[in-house]
JSON list of C-alpha atoms and ligand atoms in Angstrom, two decimals:
[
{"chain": "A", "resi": 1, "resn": "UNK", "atom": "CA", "xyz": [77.14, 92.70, 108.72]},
{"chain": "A", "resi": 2, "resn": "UNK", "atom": "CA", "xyz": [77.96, 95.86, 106.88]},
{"chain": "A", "resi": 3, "resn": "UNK", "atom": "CA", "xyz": [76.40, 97.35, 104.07]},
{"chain": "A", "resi": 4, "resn": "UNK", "atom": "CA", "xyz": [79.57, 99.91, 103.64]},
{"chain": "A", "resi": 5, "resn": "UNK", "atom": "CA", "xyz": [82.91, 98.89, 103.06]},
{"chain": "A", "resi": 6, "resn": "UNK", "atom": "CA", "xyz": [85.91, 99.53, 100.80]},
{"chain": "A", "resi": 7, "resn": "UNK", "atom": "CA", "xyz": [84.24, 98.02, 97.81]},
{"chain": "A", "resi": 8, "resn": "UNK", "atom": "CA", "xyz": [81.08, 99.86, 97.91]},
{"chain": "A", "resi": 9, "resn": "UNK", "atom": "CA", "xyz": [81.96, 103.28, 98.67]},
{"chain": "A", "resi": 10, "resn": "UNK", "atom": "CA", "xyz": [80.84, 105.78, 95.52]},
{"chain": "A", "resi": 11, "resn": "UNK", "atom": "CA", "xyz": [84.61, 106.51, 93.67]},
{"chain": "A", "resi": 12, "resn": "UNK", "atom": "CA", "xyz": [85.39, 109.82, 91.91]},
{"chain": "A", "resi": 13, "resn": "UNK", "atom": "CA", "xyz": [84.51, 110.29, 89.10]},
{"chain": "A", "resi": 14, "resn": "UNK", "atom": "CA", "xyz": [81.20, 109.24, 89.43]},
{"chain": "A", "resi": 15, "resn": "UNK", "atom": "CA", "xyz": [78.42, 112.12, 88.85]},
{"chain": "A", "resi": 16, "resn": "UNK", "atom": "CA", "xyz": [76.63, 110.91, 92.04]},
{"chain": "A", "resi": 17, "resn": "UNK", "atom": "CA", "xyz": [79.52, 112.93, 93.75]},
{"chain": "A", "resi": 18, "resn": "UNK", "atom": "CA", "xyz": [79.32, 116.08, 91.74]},
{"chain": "A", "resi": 19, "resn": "UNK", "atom": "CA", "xyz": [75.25, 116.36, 92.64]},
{"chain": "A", "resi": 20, "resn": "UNK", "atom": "CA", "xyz": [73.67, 118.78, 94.55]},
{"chain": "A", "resi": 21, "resn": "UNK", "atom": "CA", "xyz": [72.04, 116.20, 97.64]},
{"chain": "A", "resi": 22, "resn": "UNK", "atom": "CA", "xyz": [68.17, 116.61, 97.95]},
{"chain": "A", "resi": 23, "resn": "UNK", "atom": "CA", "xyz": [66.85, 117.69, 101.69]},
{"chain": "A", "resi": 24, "resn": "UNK", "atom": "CA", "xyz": [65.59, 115.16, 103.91]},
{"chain": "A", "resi": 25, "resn": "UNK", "atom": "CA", "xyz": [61.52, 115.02, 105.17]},
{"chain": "A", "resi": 26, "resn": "UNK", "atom": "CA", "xyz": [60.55, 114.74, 108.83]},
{"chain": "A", "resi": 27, "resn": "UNK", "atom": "CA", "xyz": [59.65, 112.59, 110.19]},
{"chain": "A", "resi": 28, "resn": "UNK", "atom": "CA", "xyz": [62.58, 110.06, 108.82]},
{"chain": "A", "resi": 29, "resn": "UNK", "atom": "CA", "xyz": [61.62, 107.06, 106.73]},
{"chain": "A", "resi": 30, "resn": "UNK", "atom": "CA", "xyz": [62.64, 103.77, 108.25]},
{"chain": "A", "resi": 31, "resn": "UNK", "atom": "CA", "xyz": [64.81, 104.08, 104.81]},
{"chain": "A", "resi": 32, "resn": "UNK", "atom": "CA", "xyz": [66.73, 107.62, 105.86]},
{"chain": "A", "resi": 33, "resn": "UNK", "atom": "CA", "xyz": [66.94, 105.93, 109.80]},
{"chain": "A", "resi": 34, "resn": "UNK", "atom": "CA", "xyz": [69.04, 102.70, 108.27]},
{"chain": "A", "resi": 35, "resn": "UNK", "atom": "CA", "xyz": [71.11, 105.04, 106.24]},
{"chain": "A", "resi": 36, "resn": "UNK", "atom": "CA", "xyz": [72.53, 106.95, 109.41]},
{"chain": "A", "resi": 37, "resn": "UNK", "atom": "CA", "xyz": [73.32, 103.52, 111.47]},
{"chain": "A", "resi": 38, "resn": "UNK", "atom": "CA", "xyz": [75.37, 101.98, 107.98]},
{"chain": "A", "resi": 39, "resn": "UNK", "atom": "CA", "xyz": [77.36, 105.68, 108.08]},
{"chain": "A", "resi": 40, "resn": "UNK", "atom": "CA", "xyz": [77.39, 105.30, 111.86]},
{"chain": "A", "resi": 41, "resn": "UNK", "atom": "CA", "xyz": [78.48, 101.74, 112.29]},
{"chain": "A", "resi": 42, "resn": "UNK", "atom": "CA", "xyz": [80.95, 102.18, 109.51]},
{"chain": "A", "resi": 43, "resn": "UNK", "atom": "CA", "xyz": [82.77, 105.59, 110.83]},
{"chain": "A", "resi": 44, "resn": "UNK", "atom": "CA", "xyz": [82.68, 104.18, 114.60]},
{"chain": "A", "resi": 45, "resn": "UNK", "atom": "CA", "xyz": [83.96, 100.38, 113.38]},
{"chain": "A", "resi": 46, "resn": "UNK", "atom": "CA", "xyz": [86.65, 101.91, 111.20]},
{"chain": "A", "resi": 47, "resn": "UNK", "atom": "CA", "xyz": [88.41, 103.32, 113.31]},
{"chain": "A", "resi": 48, "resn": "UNK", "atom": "CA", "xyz": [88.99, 100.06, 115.16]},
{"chain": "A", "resi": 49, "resn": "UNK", "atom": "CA", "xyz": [92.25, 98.39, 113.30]},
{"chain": "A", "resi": 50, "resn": "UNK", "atom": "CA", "xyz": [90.48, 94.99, 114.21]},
{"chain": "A", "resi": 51, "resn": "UNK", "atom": "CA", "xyz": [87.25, 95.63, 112.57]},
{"chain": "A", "resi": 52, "resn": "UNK", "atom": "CA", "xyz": [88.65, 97.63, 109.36]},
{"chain": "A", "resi": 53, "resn": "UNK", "atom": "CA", "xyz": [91.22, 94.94, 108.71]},
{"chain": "A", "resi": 54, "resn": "UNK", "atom": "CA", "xyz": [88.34, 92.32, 109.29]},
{"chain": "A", "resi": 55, "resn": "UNK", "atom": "CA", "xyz": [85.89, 93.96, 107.72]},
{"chain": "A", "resi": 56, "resn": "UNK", "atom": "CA", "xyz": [87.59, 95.49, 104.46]},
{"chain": "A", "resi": 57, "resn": "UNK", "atom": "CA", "xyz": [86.62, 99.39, 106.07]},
{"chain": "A", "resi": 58, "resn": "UNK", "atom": "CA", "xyz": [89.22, 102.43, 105.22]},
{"chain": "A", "resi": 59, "resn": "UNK", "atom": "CA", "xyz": [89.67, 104.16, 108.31]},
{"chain": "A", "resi": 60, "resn": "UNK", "atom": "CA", "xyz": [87.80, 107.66, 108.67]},
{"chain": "A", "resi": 61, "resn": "UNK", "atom": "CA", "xyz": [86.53, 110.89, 109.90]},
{"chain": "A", "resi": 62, "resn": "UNK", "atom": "CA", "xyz": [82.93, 110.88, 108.27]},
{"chain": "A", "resi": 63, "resn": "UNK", "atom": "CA", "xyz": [81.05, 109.92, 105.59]},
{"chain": "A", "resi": 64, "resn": "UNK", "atom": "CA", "xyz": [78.38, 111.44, 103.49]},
{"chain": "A", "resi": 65, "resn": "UNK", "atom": "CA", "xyz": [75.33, 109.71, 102.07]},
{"chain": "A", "resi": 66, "resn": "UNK", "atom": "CA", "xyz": [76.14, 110.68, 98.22]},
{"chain": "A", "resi": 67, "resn": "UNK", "atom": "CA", "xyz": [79.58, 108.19, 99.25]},
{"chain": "A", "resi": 68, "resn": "UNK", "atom": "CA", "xyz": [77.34, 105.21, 99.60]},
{"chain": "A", "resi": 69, "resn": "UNK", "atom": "CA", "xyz": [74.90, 106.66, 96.57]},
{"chain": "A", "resi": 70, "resn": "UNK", "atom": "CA", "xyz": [72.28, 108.58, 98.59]},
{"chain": "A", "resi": 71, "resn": "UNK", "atom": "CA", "xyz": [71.61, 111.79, 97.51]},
{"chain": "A", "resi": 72, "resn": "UNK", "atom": "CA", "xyz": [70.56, 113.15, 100.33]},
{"chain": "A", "resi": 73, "resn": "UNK", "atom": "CA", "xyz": [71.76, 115.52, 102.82]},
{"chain": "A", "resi": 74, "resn": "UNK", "atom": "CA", "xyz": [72.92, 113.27, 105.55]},
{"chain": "A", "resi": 75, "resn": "UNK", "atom": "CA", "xyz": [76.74, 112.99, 106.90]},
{"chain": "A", "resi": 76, "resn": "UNK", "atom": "CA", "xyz": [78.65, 110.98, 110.36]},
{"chain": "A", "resi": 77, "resn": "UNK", "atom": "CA", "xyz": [81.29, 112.67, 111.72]},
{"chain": "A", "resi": 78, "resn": "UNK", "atom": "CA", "xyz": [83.36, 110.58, 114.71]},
{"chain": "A", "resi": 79, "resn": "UNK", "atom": "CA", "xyz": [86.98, 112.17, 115.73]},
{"chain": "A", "resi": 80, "resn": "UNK", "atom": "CA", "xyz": [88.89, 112.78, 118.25]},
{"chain": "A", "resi": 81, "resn": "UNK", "atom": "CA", "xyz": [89.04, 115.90, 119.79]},
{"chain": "A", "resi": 82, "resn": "UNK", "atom": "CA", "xyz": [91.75, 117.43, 122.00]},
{"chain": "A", "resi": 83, "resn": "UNK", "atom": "CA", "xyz": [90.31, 118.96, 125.04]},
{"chain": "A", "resi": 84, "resn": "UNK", "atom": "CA", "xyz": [93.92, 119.35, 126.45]},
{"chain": "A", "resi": 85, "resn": "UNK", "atom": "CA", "xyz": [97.65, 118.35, 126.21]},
{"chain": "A", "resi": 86, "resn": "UNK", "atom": "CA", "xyz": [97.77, 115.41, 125.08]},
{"chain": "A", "resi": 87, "resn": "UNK", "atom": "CA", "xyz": [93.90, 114.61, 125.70]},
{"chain": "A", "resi": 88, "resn": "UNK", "atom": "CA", "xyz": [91.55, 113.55, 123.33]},
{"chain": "A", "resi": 89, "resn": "UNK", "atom": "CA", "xyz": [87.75, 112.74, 123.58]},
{"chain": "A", "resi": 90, "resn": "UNK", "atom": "CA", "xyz": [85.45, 110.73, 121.05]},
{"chain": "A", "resi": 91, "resn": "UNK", "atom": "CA", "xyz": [83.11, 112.90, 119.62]},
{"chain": "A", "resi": 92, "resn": "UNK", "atom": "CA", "xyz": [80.36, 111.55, 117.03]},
{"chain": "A", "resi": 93, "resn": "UNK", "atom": "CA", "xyz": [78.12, 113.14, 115.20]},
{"chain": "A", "resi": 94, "resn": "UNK", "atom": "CA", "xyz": [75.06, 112.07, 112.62]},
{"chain": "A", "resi": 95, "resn": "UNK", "atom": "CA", "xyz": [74.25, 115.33, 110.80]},
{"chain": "A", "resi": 96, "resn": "UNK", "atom": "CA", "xyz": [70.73, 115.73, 108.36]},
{"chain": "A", "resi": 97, "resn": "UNK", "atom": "CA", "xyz": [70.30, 118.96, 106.53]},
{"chain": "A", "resi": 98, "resn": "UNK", "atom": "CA", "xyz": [73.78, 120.58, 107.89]},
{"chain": "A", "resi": 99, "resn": "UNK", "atom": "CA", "xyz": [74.14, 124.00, 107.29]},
{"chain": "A", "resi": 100, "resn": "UNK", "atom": "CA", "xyz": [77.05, 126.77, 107.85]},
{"chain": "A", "resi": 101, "resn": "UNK", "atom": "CA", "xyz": [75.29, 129.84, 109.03]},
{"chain": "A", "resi": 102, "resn": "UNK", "atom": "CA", "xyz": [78.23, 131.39, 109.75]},
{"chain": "A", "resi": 103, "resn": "UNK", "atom": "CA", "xyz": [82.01, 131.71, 109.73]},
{"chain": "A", "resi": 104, "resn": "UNK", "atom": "CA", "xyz": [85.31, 133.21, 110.93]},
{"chain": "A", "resi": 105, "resn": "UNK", "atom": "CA", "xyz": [87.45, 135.29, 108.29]},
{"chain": "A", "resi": 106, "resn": "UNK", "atom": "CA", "xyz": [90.11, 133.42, 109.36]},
{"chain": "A", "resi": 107, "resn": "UNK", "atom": "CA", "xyz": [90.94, 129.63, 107.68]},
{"chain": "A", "resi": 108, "resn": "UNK", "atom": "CA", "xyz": [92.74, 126.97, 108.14]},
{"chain": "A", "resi": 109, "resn": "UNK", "atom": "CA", "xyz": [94.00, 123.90, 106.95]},
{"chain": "A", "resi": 110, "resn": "UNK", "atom": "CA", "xyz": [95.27, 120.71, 107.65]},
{"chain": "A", "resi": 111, "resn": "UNK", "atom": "CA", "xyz": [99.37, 120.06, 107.68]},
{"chain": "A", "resi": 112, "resn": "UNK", "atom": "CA", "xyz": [99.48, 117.33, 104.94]},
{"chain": "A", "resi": 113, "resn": "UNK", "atom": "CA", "xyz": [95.98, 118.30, 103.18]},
{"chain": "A", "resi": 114, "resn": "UNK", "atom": "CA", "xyz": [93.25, 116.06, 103.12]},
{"chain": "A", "resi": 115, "resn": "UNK", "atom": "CA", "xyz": [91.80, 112.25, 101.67]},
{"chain": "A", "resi": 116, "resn": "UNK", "atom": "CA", "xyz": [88.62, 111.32, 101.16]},
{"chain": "A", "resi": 117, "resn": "UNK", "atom": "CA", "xyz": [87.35, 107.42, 100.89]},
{"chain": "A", "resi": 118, "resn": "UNK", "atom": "CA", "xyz": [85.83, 108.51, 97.43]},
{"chain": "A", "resi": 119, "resn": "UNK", "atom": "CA", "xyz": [89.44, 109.87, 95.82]},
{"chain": "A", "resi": 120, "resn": "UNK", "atom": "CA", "xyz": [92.10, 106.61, 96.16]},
{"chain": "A", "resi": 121, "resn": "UNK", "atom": "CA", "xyz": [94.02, 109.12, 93.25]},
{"chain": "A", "resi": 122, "resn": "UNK", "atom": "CA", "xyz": [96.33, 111.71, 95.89]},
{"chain": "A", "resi": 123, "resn": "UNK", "atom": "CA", "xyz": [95.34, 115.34, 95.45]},
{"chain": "A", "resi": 124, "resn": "UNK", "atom": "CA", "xyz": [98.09, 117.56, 97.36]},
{"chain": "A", "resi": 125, "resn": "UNK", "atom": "CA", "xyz": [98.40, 120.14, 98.70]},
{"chain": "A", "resi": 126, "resn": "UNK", "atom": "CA", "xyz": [96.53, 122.33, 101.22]},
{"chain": "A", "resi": 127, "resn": "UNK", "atom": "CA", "xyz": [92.97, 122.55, 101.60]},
{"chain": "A", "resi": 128, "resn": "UNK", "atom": "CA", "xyz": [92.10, 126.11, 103.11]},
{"chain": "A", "resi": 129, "resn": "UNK", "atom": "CA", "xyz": [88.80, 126.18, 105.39]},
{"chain": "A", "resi": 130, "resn": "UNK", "atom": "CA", "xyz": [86.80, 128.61, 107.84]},
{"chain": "A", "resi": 131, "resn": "UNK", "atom": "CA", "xyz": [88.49, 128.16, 111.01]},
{"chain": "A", "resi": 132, "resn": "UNK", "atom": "CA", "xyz": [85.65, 128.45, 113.07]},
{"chain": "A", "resi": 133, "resn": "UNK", "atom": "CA", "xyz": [81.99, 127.72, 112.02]},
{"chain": "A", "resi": 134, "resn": "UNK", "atom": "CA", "xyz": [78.52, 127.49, 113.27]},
{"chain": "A", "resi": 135, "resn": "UNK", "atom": "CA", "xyz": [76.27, 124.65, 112.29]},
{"chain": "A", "resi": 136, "resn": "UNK", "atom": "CA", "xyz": [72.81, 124.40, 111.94]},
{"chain": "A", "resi": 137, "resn": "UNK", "atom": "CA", "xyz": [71.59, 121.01, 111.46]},
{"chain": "A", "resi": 138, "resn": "UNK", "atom": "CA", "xyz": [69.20, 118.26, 112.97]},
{"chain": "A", "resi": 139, "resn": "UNK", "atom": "CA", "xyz": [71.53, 115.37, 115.10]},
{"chain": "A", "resi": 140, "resn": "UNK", "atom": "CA", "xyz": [70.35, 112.09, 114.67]},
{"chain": "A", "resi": 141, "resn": "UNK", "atom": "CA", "xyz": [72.11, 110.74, 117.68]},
{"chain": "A", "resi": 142, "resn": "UNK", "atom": "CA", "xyz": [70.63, 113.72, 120.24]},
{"chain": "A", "resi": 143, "resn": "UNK", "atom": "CA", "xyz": [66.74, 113.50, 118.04]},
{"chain": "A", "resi": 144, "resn": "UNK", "atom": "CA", "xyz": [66.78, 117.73, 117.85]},
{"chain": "A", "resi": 145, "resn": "UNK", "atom": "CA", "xyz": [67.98, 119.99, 116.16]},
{"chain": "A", "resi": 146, "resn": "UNK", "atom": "CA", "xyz": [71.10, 121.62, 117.39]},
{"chain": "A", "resi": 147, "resn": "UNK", "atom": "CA", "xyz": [73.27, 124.22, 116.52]},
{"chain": "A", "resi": 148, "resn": "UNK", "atom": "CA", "xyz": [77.20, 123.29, 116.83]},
{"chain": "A", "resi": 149, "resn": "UNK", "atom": "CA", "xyz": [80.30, 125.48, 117.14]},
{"chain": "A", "resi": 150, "resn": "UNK", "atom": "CA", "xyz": [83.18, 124.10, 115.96]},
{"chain": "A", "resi": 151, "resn": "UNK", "atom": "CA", "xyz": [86.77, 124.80, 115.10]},
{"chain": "A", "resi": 152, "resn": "UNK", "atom": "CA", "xyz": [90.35, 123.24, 114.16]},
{"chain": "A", "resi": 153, "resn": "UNK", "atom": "CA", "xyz": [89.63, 119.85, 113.42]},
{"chain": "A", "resi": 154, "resn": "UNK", "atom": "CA", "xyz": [86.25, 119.09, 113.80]},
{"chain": "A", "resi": 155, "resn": "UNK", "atom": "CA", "xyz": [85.33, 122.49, 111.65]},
{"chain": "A", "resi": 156, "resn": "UNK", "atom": "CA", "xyz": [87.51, 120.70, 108.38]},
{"chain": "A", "resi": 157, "resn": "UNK", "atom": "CA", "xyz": [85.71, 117.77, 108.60]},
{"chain": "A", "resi": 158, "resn": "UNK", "atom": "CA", "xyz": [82.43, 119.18, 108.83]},
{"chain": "A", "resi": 159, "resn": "UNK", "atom": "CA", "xyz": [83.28, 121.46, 105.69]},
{"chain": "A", "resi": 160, "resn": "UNK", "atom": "CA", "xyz": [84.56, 118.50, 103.97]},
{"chain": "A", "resi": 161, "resn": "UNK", "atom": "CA", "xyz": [81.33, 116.39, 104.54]},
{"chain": "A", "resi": 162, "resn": "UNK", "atom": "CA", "xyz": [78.97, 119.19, 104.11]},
{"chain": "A", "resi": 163, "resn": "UNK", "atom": "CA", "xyz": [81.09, 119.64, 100.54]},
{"chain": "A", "resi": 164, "resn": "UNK", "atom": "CA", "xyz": [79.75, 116.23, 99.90]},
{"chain": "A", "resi": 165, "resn": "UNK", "atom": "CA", "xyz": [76.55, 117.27, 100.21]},
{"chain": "A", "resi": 166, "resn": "UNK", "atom": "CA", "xyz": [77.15, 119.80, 97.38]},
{"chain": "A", "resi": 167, "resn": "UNK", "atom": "CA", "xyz": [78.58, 117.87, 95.28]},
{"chain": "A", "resi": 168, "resn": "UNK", "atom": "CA", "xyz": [81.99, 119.57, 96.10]},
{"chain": "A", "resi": 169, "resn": "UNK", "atom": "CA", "xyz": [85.11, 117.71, 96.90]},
{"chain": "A", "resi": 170, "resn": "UNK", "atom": "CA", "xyz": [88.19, 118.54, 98.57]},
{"chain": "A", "resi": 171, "resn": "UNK", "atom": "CA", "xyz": [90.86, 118.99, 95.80]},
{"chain": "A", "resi": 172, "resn": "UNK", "atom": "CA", "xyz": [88.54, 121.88, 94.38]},
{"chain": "A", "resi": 173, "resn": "UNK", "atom": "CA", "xyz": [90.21, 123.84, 97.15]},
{"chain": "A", "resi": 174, "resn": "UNK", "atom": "CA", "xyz": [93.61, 123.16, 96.20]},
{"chain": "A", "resi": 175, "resn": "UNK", "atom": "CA", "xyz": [95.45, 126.13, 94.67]},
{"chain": "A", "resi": 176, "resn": "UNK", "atom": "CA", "xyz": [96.46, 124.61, 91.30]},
{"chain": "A", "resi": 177, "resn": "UNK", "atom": "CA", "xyz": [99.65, 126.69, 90.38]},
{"chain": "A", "resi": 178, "resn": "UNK", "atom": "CA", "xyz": [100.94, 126.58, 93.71]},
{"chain": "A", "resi": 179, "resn": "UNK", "atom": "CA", "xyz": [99.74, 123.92, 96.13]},
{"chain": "A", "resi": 180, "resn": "UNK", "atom": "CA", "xyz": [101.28, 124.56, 99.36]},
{"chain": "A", "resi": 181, "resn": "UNK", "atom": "CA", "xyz": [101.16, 128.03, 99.18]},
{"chain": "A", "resi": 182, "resn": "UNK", "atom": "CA", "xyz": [99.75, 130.29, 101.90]},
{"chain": "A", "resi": 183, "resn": "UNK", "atom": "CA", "xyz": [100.32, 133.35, 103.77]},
{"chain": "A", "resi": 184, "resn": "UNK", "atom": "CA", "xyz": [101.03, 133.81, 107.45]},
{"chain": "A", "resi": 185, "resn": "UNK", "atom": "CA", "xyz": [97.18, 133.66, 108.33]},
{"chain": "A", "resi": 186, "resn": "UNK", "atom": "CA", "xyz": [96.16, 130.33, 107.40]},
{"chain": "A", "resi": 187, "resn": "UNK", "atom": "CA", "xyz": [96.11, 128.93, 110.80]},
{"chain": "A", "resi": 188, "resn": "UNK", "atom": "CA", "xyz": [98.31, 125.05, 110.41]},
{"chain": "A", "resi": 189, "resn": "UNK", "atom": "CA", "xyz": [96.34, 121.89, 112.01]},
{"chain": "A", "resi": 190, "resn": "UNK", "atom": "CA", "xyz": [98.62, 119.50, 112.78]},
{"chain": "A", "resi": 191, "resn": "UNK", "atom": "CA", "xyz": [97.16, 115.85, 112.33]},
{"chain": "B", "resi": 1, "resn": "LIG", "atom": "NI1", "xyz": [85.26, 112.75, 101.54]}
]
C-alpha cells in the first residue's frame, strides 16, 4: 500500500509549499514515525521502474514532508553516490530538523538544472548551490543525531529538500534574465 504517489503529491502553487515547516518534538509521535516510512518507502520504491510503473510513483531523489502536506521539518534523501569510476553506492537518508551550519564559497550546479515532483511546469536553467555543506540534523534511520558532510550530488539534493522545508523551491534560484549563465567557478555536476 502507499499513501504517496503521483496523485497525492502537494503541486505548485499550493501555499503549503511556500510555508515556513514547523520543528519536530522528541520523542516522535507514532504520527511523525509513519510520516518518515511513507517518504521512505516512496523514495526507495521509486526508484525501482517495476514499482513506480506499478504503483503510479515519479521517480526521485527525496521528498519533503510539506510535498505530502506536512508542515514539518522532515525530508528522505536516497541516491546514488559515486565512490569511484564508474561506482556508485545507495545512500539513504531520513532527515528531521536539517540544518546547514556551514558552507563552501564555492557552488555548483547540476548540468540540465533541476525537477521537483511538486513543479510538473519545466523551470530551466541552472540552479547554483554550496558545493560543499555540513549538516546538522537528527537521522531517523541511524536514531541520533548526526552531523553529515556532503558535496556534488548529494549536497544539491539536500539544499533542494531543506528548501522545502522553507518554503523555497528550486526555480527561485534560477537567474531570470539569463538562465544558463555562469562564470568559470560554478563547479558543473554531470547527472
Ligand atoms: Ni522538490
Amino acid at each position: 500500500m502507499y499513501n504517496i504517489n503521483r496523485d497525492t503529491i502537494v503541486q505548485d502553487p499550493n501555499p503549503g509549499l511556500r510555508t515556513k515547516c514547523e520543528p519536530v518534538t522528541f520523542p516522535l509521535s507514532q504520527e511523525d514515525i509513519n510520516t518518515m516510512e511513507d517518504m521512505l518507502k516512496y523514495v526507495r520504491d521509486s526508484r525501482d521502474e517495476e514499482l513506480a510503473e506499478k504503483y503510479n510513483l515519479q521517480p526521485a531523489n527525496g521528498i519533503a514532508a510539506p510535498q505530502i502536506g506536512i508542515l514539518k521539518q522532515m525530508t528522505v534523501i536516497v541516491i546514488d553516490q559515486e565512490v569511484g569510476e564508474d561506482e556508485y553506492v545507495q545512500v539513504e537518508y531520513a532527515l528531521i530538523n536539517p540544518r546547514i551550519i556551514s558552507h563552501s564559497k564555492k557552488q555548483s550546479a547540476l548540468e540540465y538544472g533541476e525537477g521537483c515532483l511538486s513543479i510538473q511546469q519545466v523551470h530551466e536553467g541552472l540552479v547554483p548551490r554550496h558545493w560543499r555543506i555540513k549538516v546538522h540534523a537528527y537521522d531517523y534511520l541511524q536514531k541520533k543525531e548526526v552531523i553529515i558532510e556532503a558535496k556534488d550530488l548529494l549536497s544539491i539534493v539536500m539544499q533542494h529538500e531543506i528548501d522545502h522545508l522553507n518554503g523555497i523551491l528550486f526555480y527561485d534560484h534560477i537567474n531570470k534574465e539569463n538562465p544558463w549563465a555562469h562564470d568559470s567557478s560554478l563547479k558543473i555536476i554531470e547527472y
